GROMACS .gro file of C-alpha atoms in nm:
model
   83
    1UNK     CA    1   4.717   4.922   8.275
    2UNK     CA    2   4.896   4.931   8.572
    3UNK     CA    3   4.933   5.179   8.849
    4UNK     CA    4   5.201   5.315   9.034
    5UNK     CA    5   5.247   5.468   9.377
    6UNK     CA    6   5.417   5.464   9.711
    7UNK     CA    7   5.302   5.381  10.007
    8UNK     CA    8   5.497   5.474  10.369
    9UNK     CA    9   5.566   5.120  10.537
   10UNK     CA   10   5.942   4.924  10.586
   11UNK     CA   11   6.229   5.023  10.786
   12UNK     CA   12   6.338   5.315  10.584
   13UNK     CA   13   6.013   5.482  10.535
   14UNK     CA   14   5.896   5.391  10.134
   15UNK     CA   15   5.779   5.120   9.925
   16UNK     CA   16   5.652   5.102   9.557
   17UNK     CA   17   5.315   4.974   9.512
   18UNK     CA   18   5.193   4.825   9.205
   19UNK     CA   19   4.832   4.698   9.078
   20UNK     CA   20   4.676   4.640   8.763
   21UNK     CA   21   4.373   4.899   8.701
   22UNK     CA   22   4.090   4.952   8.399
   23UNK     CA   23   4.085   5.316   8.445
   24UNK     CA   24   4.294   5.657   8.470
   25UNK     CA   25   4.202   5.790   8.838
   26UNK     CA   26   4.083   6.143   8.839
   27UNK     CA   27   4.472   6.286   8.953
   28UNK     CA   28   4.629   5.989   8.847
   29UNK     CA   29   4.916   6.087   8.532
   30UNK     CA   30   4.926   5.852   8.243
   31UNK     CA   31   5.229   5.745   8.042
   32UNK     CA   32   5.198   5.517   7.765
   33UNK     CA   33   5.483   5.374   7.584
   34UNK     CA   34   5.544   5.045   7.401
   35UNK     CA   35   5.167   4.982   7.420
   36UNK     CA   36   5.172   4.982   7.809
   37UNK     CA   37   4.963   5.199   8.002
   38UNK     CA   38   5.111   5.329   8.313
   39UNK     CA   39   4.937   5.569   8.572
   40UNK     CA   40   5.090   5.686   8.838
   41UNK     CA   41   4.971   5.814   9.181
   42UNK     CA   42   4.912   6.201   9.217
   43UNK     CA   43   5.078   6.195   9.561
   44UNK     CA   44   5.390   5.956   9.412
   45UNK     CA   45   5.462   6.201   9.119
   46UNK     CA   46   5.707   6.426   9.276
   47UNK     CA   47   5.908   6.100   9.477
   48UNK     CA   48   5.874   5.916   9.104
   49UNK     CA   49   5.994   6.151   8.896
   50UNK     CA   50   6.293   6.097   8.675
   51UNK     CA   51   6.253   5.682   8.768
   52UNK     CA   52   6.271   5.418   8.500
   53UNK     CA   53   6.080   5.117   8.575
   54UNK     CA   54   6.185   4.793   8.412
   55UNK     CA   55   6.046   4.459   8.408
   56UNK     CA   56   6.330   4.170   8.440
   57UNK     CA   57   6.364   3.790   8.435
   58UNK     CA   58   6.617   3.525   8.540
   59UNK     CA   59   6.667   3.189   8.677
   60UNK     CA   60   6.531   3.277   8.990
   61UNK     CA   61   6.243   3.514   8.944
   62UNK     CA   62   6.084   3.806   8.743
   63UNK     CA   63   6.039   4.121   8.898
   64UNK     CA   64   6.005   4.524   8.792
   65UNK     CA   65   6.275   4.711   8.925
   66UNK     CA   66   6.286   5.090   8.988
   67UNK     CA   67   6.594   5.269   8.887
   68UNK     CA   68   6.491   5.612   9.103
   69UNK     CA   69   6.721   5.880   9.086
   70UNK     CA   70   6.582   6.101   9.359
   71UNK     CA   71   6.681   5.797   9.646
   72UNK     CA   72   6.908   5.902   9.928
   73UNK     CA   73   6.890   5.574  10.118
   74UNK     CA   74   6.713   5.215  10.126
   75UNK     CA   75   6.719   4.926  10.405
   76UNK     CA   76   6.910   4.657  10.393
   77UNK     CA   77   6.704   4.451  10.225
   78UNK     CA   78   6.597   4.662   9.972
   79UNK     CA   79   6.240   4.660  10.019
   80UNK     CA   80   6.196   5.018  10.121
   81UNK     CA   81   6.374   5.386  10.052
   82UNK     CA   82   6.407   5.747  10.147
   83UNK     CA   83   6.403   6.065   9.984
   0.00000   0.00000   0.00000
């Protein structure tokens, strides 16, 4: 599966943090849909809650992007946010 979480680093204070995993961590949450596991971070449930996560390809690269609705801000780069 993979794992979710946030991590504080960037100019406006969060980042997402993904990596692939074998096992649910003892406070992790797991969702499960399409035959993907996801677990998510005890201490990123509350800033990920609500967010979609989609994975998406062009030309130029392939990424998962976050559509979180609890965001007040992000840099200007878009690497980091705030809640």
């Amino acid at each position: 599966g993979v794992k979710v979480g946030v991590r504080t680093r960037g100019c406006n204070g969060l980042s997402y943090t993904l990596e692939y995993t074998k096992s649910k961590g003892e406070s992790d949450e797991e969702v499960v849909q399409d035959g993907v596991r996801v677990f998510i971070e005890k201490k990123a449930q509350l800033t990920l809650l609500g967010t979609e996560m989609d994975y998406v390809e062009d030309k130029l690269s392939s990424e998962f992007v976050f559509n979180n609705p609890n965001i007040k801000g992000t840099c200007g780069c878009g690497e980091s946010f705030n809640i």
